[in-house]
PDB file of C-alpha atoms and ligand atoms in Angstrom:
ATOM      1  CA  MET A   5     171.322  79.722 189.274  1.00 53.00           C
ATOM      2  CA  LEU A   6     170.107  81.577 192.337  1.00 55.00           C
ATOM      3  CA  LYS A   7     171.707  84.769 191.068  1.00 64.00           C
ATOM      4  CA  SER A   8     169.912  84.704 187.683  1.00 72.00           C
ATOM      5  CA  ARG A   9     166.554  84.080 189.388  1.00 73.00           C
ATOM      6  CA  TRP A  10     167.100  87.178 191.527  1.00 68.00           C
ATOM      7  CA  MET A  11     168.033  89.150 188.433  1.00 71.00           C
ATOM      8  CA  LYS A  12     164.763  88.115 186.754  1.00 74.00           C
ATOM      9  CA  LEU A  13     162.751  89.187 189.782  1.00 71.00           C
ATOM     10  CA  ILE A  14     164.499  92.541 189.939  1.00 66.00           C
ATOM     11  CA  LEU A  15     163.896  93.131 186.229  1.00 72.00           C
ATOM     12  CA  LEU A  16     160.232  92.125 186.507  1.00 72.00           C
ATOM     13  CA  GLY A  17     159.765  94.384 189.540  1.00 67.00           C
ATOM     14  CA  GLY A  18     161.380  97.259 187.719  1.00 68.00           C
ATOM     15  CA  ALA A  19     159.166  96.777 184.673  1.00 67.00           C
ATOM     16  CA  LEU A  20     156.022  96.711 186.825  1.00 64.00           C
ATOM     17  CA  ALA A  21     157.074  99.905 188.623  1.00 65.00           C
ATOM     18  CA  VAL A  22     157.596 101.673 185.277  1.00 61.00           C
ATOM     19  CA  LEU A  23     154.193 100.491 184.027  1.00 56.00           C
ATOM     20  CA  ALA A  24     152.451 101.707 187.196  1.00 58.00           C
ATOM     21  CA  GLY A  25     154.229 105.036 186.881  1.00 56.00           C
ATOM     22  CA  VAL A  26     153.106 105.449 183.275  1.00 51.00           C
ATOM     23  CA  LEU A  27     149.479 104.663 184.198  1.00 47.00           C
ATOM     24  CA  VAL A  28     149.446 107.155 187.085  1.00 48.00           C
ATOM     25  CA  TRP A  29     151.049 109.777 184.851  1.00 48.00           C
ATOM     26  CA  ARG A  30     148.501 109.216 182.087  1.00 46.00           C
ATOM     27  CA  TYR A  31     145.462 109.390 184.304  1.00 45.00           C
ATOM     28  CA  SER A  32     146.651 112.395 186.222  1.00 47.00           C
ATOM     29  CA  GLY A  33     146.712 114.488 183.088  1.00 46.00           C
ATOM     30  CA  GLY A  34     149.382 112.937 180.918  1.00 49.00           C
ATOM     31  CA  GLY A  35     152.183 115.128 182.157  1.00 44.00           C
ATOM     32  CA  GLN A  36     150.242 118.329 181.494  1.00 48.00           C
ATOM     33  CA  SER A  37     149.612 120.730 184.290  1.00 53.00           C
ATOM     34  CA  ALA A  38     146.950 118.624 185.958  1.00 81.00           C
ATOM     35  CA  SER A  39     143.445 120.076 185.994  1.00 94.00           C
ATOM     36  CA  ARG A  40     140.718 118.789 188.264  1.00 94.00           C
ATOM     37  CA  SER A  41     138.025 120.850 186.561  1.00 96.00           C
ATOM     38  CA  ASN A  42     136.318 117.773 185.110  1.00 96.00           C
ATOM     39  CA  ASP A  43     135.878 116.296 188.612  1.00 95.00           C
ATOM     40  CA  LEU A  44     134.252 119.505 189.774  1.00 96.00           C
ATOM     41  CA  ILE A  45     131.915 119.665 186.775  1.00 97.00           C
ATOM     42  CA  ARG A  46     130.990 115.996 187.251  1.00 97.00           C
ATOM     43  CA  GLU A  47     130.122 116.628 190.902  1.00 97.00           C
ATOM     44  CA  TYR A  48     127.992 119.625 189.924  1.00 97.00           C
ATOM     45  CA  LEU A  49     126.111 117.705 187.235  1.00 97.00           C
ATOM     46  CA  LEU A  50     125.594 114.515 189.263  1.00 97.00           C
ATOM     47  CA  PHE A  51     124.428 116.143 192.506  1.00 98.00           C
ATOM     48  CA  PRO A  52     121.830 118.857 191.794  1.00 97.00           C
ATOM     49  CA  GLU A  53     121.412 119.501 195.522  1.00 98.00           C
ATOM     50  CA  ARG A  54     125.014 120.717 195.722  1.00 97.00           C
ATOM     51  CA  ARG A  55     124.688 123.193 192.871  1.00 98.00           C
ATOM     52  CA  PRO A  56     123.576 126.308 194.797  1.00 97.00           C
ATOM     53  CA  ALA A  57     126.568 125.981 197.137  1.00 98.00           C
ATOM     54  CA  LEU A  58     128.973 125.800 194.175  1.00 98.00           C
ATOM     55  CA  SER A  59     127.492 128.615 192.079  1.00 98.00           C
ATOM     56  CA  ASN A  60     128.465 132.214 191.477  1.00 98.00           C
ATOM     57  CA  GLN A  61     125.633 134.699 190.978  1.00 98.00           C
ATOM     58  CA  ALA A  62     124.740 136.330 187.658  1.00 98.00           C
ATOM     59  CA  ARG A  63     125.542 140.045 187.360  1.00 98.00           C
ATOM     60  CA  SER A  64     127.698 139.961 190.491  1.00 98.00           C
ATOM     61  CA  GLN A  65     130.632 142.368 190.413  1.00 98.00           C
ATOM     62  CA  CYS A  66     133.842 142.608 192.413  1.00 98.00           C
ATOM     63  CA  ALA A  67     134.926 145.984 193.769  1.00 98.00           C
ATOM     64  CA  GLY A  68     137.112 147.793 191.250  1.00 97.00           C
ATOM     65  CA  ALA A  69     136.431 145.307 188.425  1.00 98.00           C
ATOM     66  CA  PRO A  70     134.670 146.612 185.313  1.00 98.00           C
ATOM     67  CA  PHE A  71     132.717 143.514 184.260  1.00 98.00           C
ATOM     68  CA  ILE A  72     129.713 141.818 185.841  1.00 98.00           C
ATOM     69  CA  LEU A  73     129.419 138.019 185.705  1.00 98.00           C
ATOM     70  CA  PRO A  74     127.441 137.130 182.544  1.00 99.00           C
ATOM     71  CA  SER A  75     125.428 134.240 183.994  1.00 98.00           C
ATOM     72  CA  ALA A  76     124.786 132.170 187.120  1.00 98.00           C
ATOM     73  CA  GLY A  77     126.350 128.816 187.870  1.00 98.00           C
ATOM     74  CA  LEU A  78     129.484 126.833 188.494  1.00 98.00           C
ATOM     75  CA  ILE A  79     132.606 128.375 186.979  1.00 98.00           C
ATOM     76  CA  GLY A  80     133.759 124.972 185.758  1.00 97.00           C
ATOM     77  CA  LEU A  81     136.402 125.262 183.058  1.00 97.00           C
ATOM     78  CA  MET A  82     138.953 127.997 183.669  1.00 98.00           C
ATOM     79  CA  TYR A  83     140.928 130.214 181.298  1.00 98.00           C
ATOM     80  CA  GLY A  84     143.824 128.121 179.951  1.00 98.00           C
ATOM     81  CA  ASP A  85     142.253 124.931 181.291  1.00 97.00           C
ATOM     82  CA  THR A  86     143.682 121.631 180.057  1.00 97.00           C
ATOM     83  CA  ALA A  87     140.741 119.475 181.209  1.00 96.00           C
ATOM     84  CA  ALA A  88     138.832 117.475 178.589  1.00 94.00           C
ATOM     85  CA  PRO A  89     137.951 118.175 175.870  1.00 94.00           C
ATOM     86  CA  TYR A  90     140.982 120.498 176.001  1.00 95.00           C
ATOM     87  CA  THR A  91     144.672 119.599 176.310  1.00 95.00           C
ATOM     88  CA  ALA A  92     147.945 121.336 177.153  1.00 94.00           C
ATOM     89  CA  ALA A  93     148.428 121.856 173.432  1.00 95.00           C
ATOM     90  CA  ARG A  94     144.904 123.246 172.965  1.00 96.00           C
ATOM     91  CA  ARG A  95     143.861 125.115 176.067  1.00 97.00           C
ATOM     92  CA  HIS A  96     140.447 126.535 176.901  1.00 98.00           C
ATOM     93  CA  THR A  97     140.210 130.142 175.721  1.00 98.00           C
ATOM     94  CA  GLY A  98     137.574 131.429 178.125  1.00 98.00           C
ATOM     95  CA  ILE A  99     135.467 130.366 181.097  1.00 98.00           C
ATOM     96  CA  ASP A 100     132.509 127.985 181.208  1.00 98.00           C
ATOM     97  CA  LEU A 101     129.551 128.753 183.482  1.00 98.00           C
ATOM     98  CA  PHE A 102     127.277 125.789 184.180  1.00 98.00           C
ATOM     99  CA  GLY A 103     123.824 127.018 185.219  1.00 98.00           C
ATOM    100  CA  ASP A 104     121.229 125.218 187.278  1.00 98.00           C
ATOM    101  CA  GLY A 105     118.002 124.662 185.354  1.00 97.00           C
ATOM    102  CA  ARG A 106     116.685 123.523 182.020  1.00 97.00           C
ATOM    103  CA  ALA A 107     118.293 124.623 178.748  1.00 98.00           C
ATOM    104  CA  GLY A 108     116.863 127.933 177.594  1.00 98.00           C
ATOM    105  CA  THR A 109     115.972 129.210 181.087  1.00 98.00           C
ATOM    106  CA  VAL A 110     119.196 130.496 182.697  1.00 98.00           C
ATOM    107  CA  PRO A 111     119.740 134.113 181.582  1.00 98.00           C
ATOM    108  CA  VAL A 112     122.924 135.452 179.989  1.00 99.00           C
ATOM    109  CA  TYR A 113     123.748 139.157 180.321  1.00 99.00           C
ATOM    110  CA  ALA A 114     126.137 141.648 178.718  1.00 99.00           C
ATOM    111  CA  VAL A 115     129.197 142.071 180.953  1.00 98.00           C
ATOM    112  CA  PHE A 116     129.791 145.699 179.959  1.00 98.00           C
ATOM    113  CA  ASP A 117     128.405 148.438 177.689  1.00 98.00           C
ATOM    114  CA  GLY A 118     129.252 147.856 174.032  1.00 98.00           C
ATOM    115  CA  TRP A 119     128.087 147.174 170.478  1.00 98.00           C
ATOM    116  CA  LEU A 120     126.651 143.757 169.689  1.00 98.00           C
ATOM    117  CA  THR A 121     127.073 141.761 166.477  1.00 98.00           C
ATOM    118  CA  ARG A 122     125.523 138.412 165.543  1.00 98.00           C
ATOM    119  CA  LEU A 123     126.784 136.998 162.248  1.00 98.00           C
ATOM    120  CA  PRO A 124     124.112 135.573 159.906  1.00 98.00           C
ATOM    121  CA  GLU A 125     125.354 132.005 160.485  1.00 97.00           C
ATOM    122  CA  TRP A 126     125.461 132.242 164.301  1.00 98.00           C
ATOM    123  CA  ARG A 127     122.716 130.130 165.877  1.00 97.00           C
ATOM    124  CA  SER A 128     123.924 130.336 169.444  1.00 98.00           C
ATOM    125  CA  THR A 129     126.487 133.129 169.590  1.00 98.00           C
ATOM    126  CA  VAL A 130     126.803 136.883 169.985  1.00 98.00           C
ATOM    127  CA  ILE A 131     129.876 139.106 170.303  1.00 98.00           C
ATOM    128  CA  ILE A 132     130.120 142.590 171.791  1.00 98.00           C
ATOM    129  CA  ARG A 133     132.721 145.222 170.929  1.00 98.00           C
ATOM    130  CA  HIS A 134     134.048 147.313 173.803  1.00 98.00           C
ATOM    131  CA  ASP A 135     136.542 150.025 174.440  1.00 97.00           C
ATOM    132  CA  ASP A 136     138.837 148.126 176.834  1.00 98.00           C
ATOM    133  CA  PRO A 137     138.044 149.526 180.306  1.00 98.00           C
ATOM    134  CA  LEU A 138     141.463 148.378 181.551  1.00 98.00           C
ATOM    135  CA  ARG A 139     143.355 149.804 178.560  1.00 98.00           C
ATOM    136  CA  PRO A 140     141.324 152.672 177.120  1.00 97.00           C
ATOM    137  CA  GLY A 141     141.847 153.086 173.400  1.00 95.00           C
ATOM    138  CA  ARG A 142     142.193 149.355 172.769  1.00 97.00           C
ATOM    139  CA  THR A 143     139.232 147.482 171.284  1.00 98.00           C
ATOM    140  CA  ILE A 144     138.293 144.146 172.855  1.00 98.00           C
ATOM    141  CA  TRP A 145     135.334 141.841 172.291  1.00 98.00           C
ATOM    142  CA  THR A 146     133.314 139.652 174.639  1.00 98.00           C
ATOM    143  CA  TYR A 147     132.052 136.396 173.124  1.00 98.00           C
ATOM    144  CA  TYR A 148     129.069 134.358 174.379  1.00 98.00           C
ATOM    145  CA  THR A 149     128.121 130.970 172.929  1.00 98.00           C
ATOM    146  CA  HIS A 150     126.129 127.687 173.283  1.00 98.00           C
ATOM    147  CA  MET A 151     122.835 129.657 173.452  1.00 98.00           C
ATOM    148  CA  ALA A 152     120.716 127.132 171.497  1.00 98.00           C
ATOM    149  CA  SER A 153     119.074 123.740 171.949  1.00 97.00           C
ATOM    150  CA  ARG A 154     121.231 120.610 171.626  1.00 96.00           C
ATOM    151  CA  ASP A 155     120.320 120.027 167.963  1.00 95.00           C
ATOM    152  CA  GLY A 156     120.541 123.729 167.137  1.00 96.00           C
ATOM    153  CA  SER A 157     116.918 123.891 165.978  1.00 96.00           C
ATOM    154  CA  GLN A 158     115.936 126.417 168.652  1.00 97.00           C
ATOM    155  CA  SER A 159     118.045 129.496 169.338  1.00 98.00           C
ATOM    156  CA  TYR A 160     118.084 130.906 172.863  1.00 98.00           C
ATOM    157  CA  VAL A 161     119.575 134.225 171.770  1.00 98.00           C
ATOM    158  CA  SER A 162     117.182 137.061 172.630  1.00 98.00           C
ATOM    159  CA  ASP A 163     114.731 138.097 169.884  1.00 98.00           C
ATOM    160  CA  GLN A 164     116.262 141.567 170.233  1.00 98.00           C
ATOM    161  CA  PHE A 165     119.314 140.307 168.336  1.00 98.00           C
ATOM    162  CA  PRO A 166     118.288 138.398 165.196  1.00 98.00           C
ATOM    163  CA  ARG A 167     120.953 136.848 162.982  1.00 98.00           C
ATOM    164  CA  GLY A 168     122.735 139.522 160.979  1.00 98.00           C
ATOM    165  CA  THR A 169     122.542 142.107 163.778  1.00 98.00           C
ATOM    166  CA  THR A 170     125.524 144.465 163.645  1.00 98.00           C
ATOM    167  CA  GLU A 171     126.754 147.091 166.076  1.00 98.00           C
ATOM    168  CA  ARG A 172     123.597 147.231 168.229  1.00 98.00           C
ATOM    169  CA  PHE A 173     124.349 149.220 171.395  1.00 98.00           C
ATOM    170  CA  VAL A 174     123.770 147.199 174.560  1.00 98.00           C
ATOM    171  CA  ARG A 175     124.101 148.199 178.181  1.00 98.00           C
ATOM    172  CA  GLN A 176     125.898 146.281 180.903  1.00 98.00           C
ATOM    173  CA  GLY A 177     123.420 143.802 182.392  1.00 98.00           C
ATOM    174  CA  GLU A 178     121.160 143.692 179.317  1.00 98.00           C
ATOM    175  CA  LEU A 179     119.666 140.248 178.601  1.00 98.00           C
ATOM    176  CA  LEU A 180     121.390 138.547 175.641  1.00 99.00           C
ATOM    177  CA  GLY A 181     119.754 135.114 175.786  1.00 98.00           C
ATOM    178  CA  TYR A 182     119.823 131.886 177.773  1.00 98.00           C
ATOM    179  CA  GLN A 183     122.336 129.093 178.393  1.00 98.00           C
ATOM    180  CA  GLY A 184     121.982 126.121 176.048  1.00 98.00           C
ATOM    181  CA  GLU A 185     123.531 122.855 174.915  1.00 98.00           C
ATOM    182  CA  PHE A 186     124.401 123.542 171.284  1.00 97.00           C
ATOM    183  CA  ALA A 187     127.942 122.478 170.420  1.00 94.00           C
ATOM    184  CA  GLY A 188     127.905 123.130 166.691  1.00 90.00           C
ATOM    185  CA  GLY A 189     127.505 119.483 165.808  1.00 84.00           C
ATOM    186  CA  GLY A 190     130.436 118.420 168.005  1.00 87.00           C
ATOM    187  CA  ALA A 191     130.300 116.025 170.953  1.00 88.00           C
ATOM    188  CA  PRO A 192     127.270 116.627 173.226  1.00 90.00           C
ATOM    189  CA  ILE A 193     127.858 119.075 176.062  1.00 93.00           C
ATOM    190  CA  ALA A 194     126.112 119.844 179.335  1.00 96.00           C
ATOM    191  CA  MET A 195     124.234 123.138 179.397  1.00 98.00           C
ATOM    192  CA  HIS A 196     126.571 126.071 179.951  1.00 98.00           C
ATOM    193  CA  LEU A 197     127.713 129.447 178.728  1.00 98.00           C
ATOM    194  CA  HIS A 198     131.158 129.737 177.169  1.00 98.00           C
ATOM    195  CA  PHE A 199     132.490 133.264 177.613  1.00 98.00           C
ATOM    196  CA  SER A 200     135.759 134.691 176.336  1.00 98.00           C
ATOM    197  CA  ILE A 201     137.501 138.014 175.725  1.00 98.00           C
ATOM    198  CA  THR A 202     138.974 138.376 172.260  1.00 98.00           C
ATOM    199  CA  LEU A 203     141.408 140.839 170.725  1.00 98.00           C
ATOM    200  CA  SER A 204     141.049 142.736 167.455  1.00 97.00           C
ATOM    201  CA  GLY A 205     143.013 142.015 164.302  1.00 96.00           C
ATOM    202  CA  ALA A 206     144.774 144.637 162.175  1.00 94.00           C
ATOM    203  CA  ASP A 207     141.495 145.232 160.336  1.00 95.00           C
ATOM    204  CA  GLY A 208     139.749 146.128 163.593  1.00 94.00           C
ATOM    205  CA  GLN A 209     137.606 142.990 163.494  1.00 97.00           C
ATOM    206  CA  PHE A 210     137.578 140.319 166.193  1.00 98.00           C
ATOM    207  CA  LEU A 211     140.086 137.486 165.948  1.00 98.00           C
ATOM    208  CA  ASN A 212     139.241 133.759 166.136  1.00 98.00           C
ATOM    209  CA  GLU A 213     138.386 133.200 169.789  1.00 97.00           C
ATOM    210  CA  ALA A 214     139.271 129.489 169.615  1.00 96.00           C
ATOM    211  CA  VAL A 215     142.976 130.426 169.544  1.00 97.00           C
ATOM    212  CA  LEU A 216     144.378 131.120 173.019  1.00 98.00           C
ATOM    213  CA  GLU A 217     146.800 133.791 171.781  1.00 98.00           C
ATOM    214  CA  ASN A 218     143.864 135.807 170.436  1.00 98.00           C
ATOM    215  CA  THR A 219     142.207 135.960 173.848  1.00 98.00           C
ATOM    216  CA  LEU A 220     142.798 137.664 177.185  1.00 98.00           C
ATOM    217  CA  ASP A 221     142.867 136.287 180.706  1.00 98.00           C
ATOM    218  CA  PRO A 222     139.479 137.462 182.011  1.00 98.00           C
ATOM    219  CA  SER A 223     140.689 137.591 185.646  1.00 98.00           C
ATOM    220  CA  PRO A 224     141.364 141.346 185.952  1.00 98.00           C
ATOM    221  CA  TYR A 225     138.107 142.214 184.214  1.00 98.00           C
ATOM    222  CA  PHE A 226     136.074 140.324 186.829  1.00 98.00           C
ATOM    223  CA  GLY A 227     138.334 140.618 189.858  1.00 98.00           C
ATOM    224  CA  LEU A 228     138.274 136.806 190.103  1.00 98.00           C
ATOM    225  CA  ARG A 229     141.110 134.283 189.704  1.00 98.00           C
ATOM    226  CA  LEU A 230     139.883 132.694 186.481  1.00 98.00           C
ATOM    227  CA  ARG A 231     143.142 131.319 185.112  1.00 97.00           C
ATOM    228  CA  LEU A 232     143.853 127.613 185.675  1.00 97.00           C
ATOM    229  CA  GLU A 233     145.927 127.112 188.832  1.00 94.00           C
ATOM    230  CA  ASP A 234     147.594 124.002 190.248  1.00 90.00           C
ATOM    231  CA  GLU A 235     145.324 123.996 193.297  1.00 91.00           C
ATOM    232  CA  PRO A 236     141.636 124.375 192.407  1.00 90.00           C
ATOM    233  CA  GLN A 237     139.975 127.194 194.328  1.00 94.00           C
ATOM    234  CA  PRO A 238     136.849 126.521 196.365  1.00 96.00           C
ATOM    235  CA  ARG A 239     133.556 127.371 194.699  1.00 97.00           C
ATOM    236  CA  PRO A 240     131.891 129.736 194.453  1.00 97.00           C
ATOM    237  CA  LEU A 241     134.930 131.818 193.516  1.00 98.00           C
ATOM    238  CA  THR A 242     135.379 134.874 195.697  1.00 97.00           C
ATOM    239  CA  CYS A 243     136.702 138.296 194.705  1.00 98.00           C
ATOM    240  CA  ALA A 244     140.503 138.268 194.444  1.00 92.00           C
TER     241      ALA A 244
HETATM  242 ZN1  LIG B 314     134.198 126.893 177.036  1.00 79.45          ZN
END
């Protein structure tokens, strides 16, 4: 009698421990490499007074790195990030820069000399073709998006680059547009710039930048550690 009561207690205790373990596992990233990027972004959005102390500067450049930073703000989501809305199975393909200010007011600049294209259907996006400064002879592309109002009715891409623009030469540091909130009809997003580096396909055209394998780790191009790491780095990021 006593023995079976002890057995029940042990079994119940064991079951509770397993349940607690599952809950902790789920809410710490579901067994993926845990990312705390969402916490950082939340802090930045909720406490405007903390934003300047968390922000990297637009057009800043690390010694020996070819690219300048395309916009000002918190580098929130990292390359390969698994934080929402991304997962370990669908990682973030670039970096997200959350600016401080109203949508349509925080400038976005070309990171390097190149040739700009804006497809006719692109409300909020431009792409620039470059000769890869780290591997001369290879063509890479830099991709900039979310440059429109939340509902997409107002584009924040510079008037210099109307839809249908192809192969317009731009210089490093040239104004491309302004950070916006347009998410292509998906879930609402906070104002930011999504930036990625994309490879070319066999036809010489840019590949789909939403696929991680088609993109490059931007870290060596900026001289910053932009790939997701286990321990989040303090912000603003400093030259590696
Ligand atoms: Zn992004």
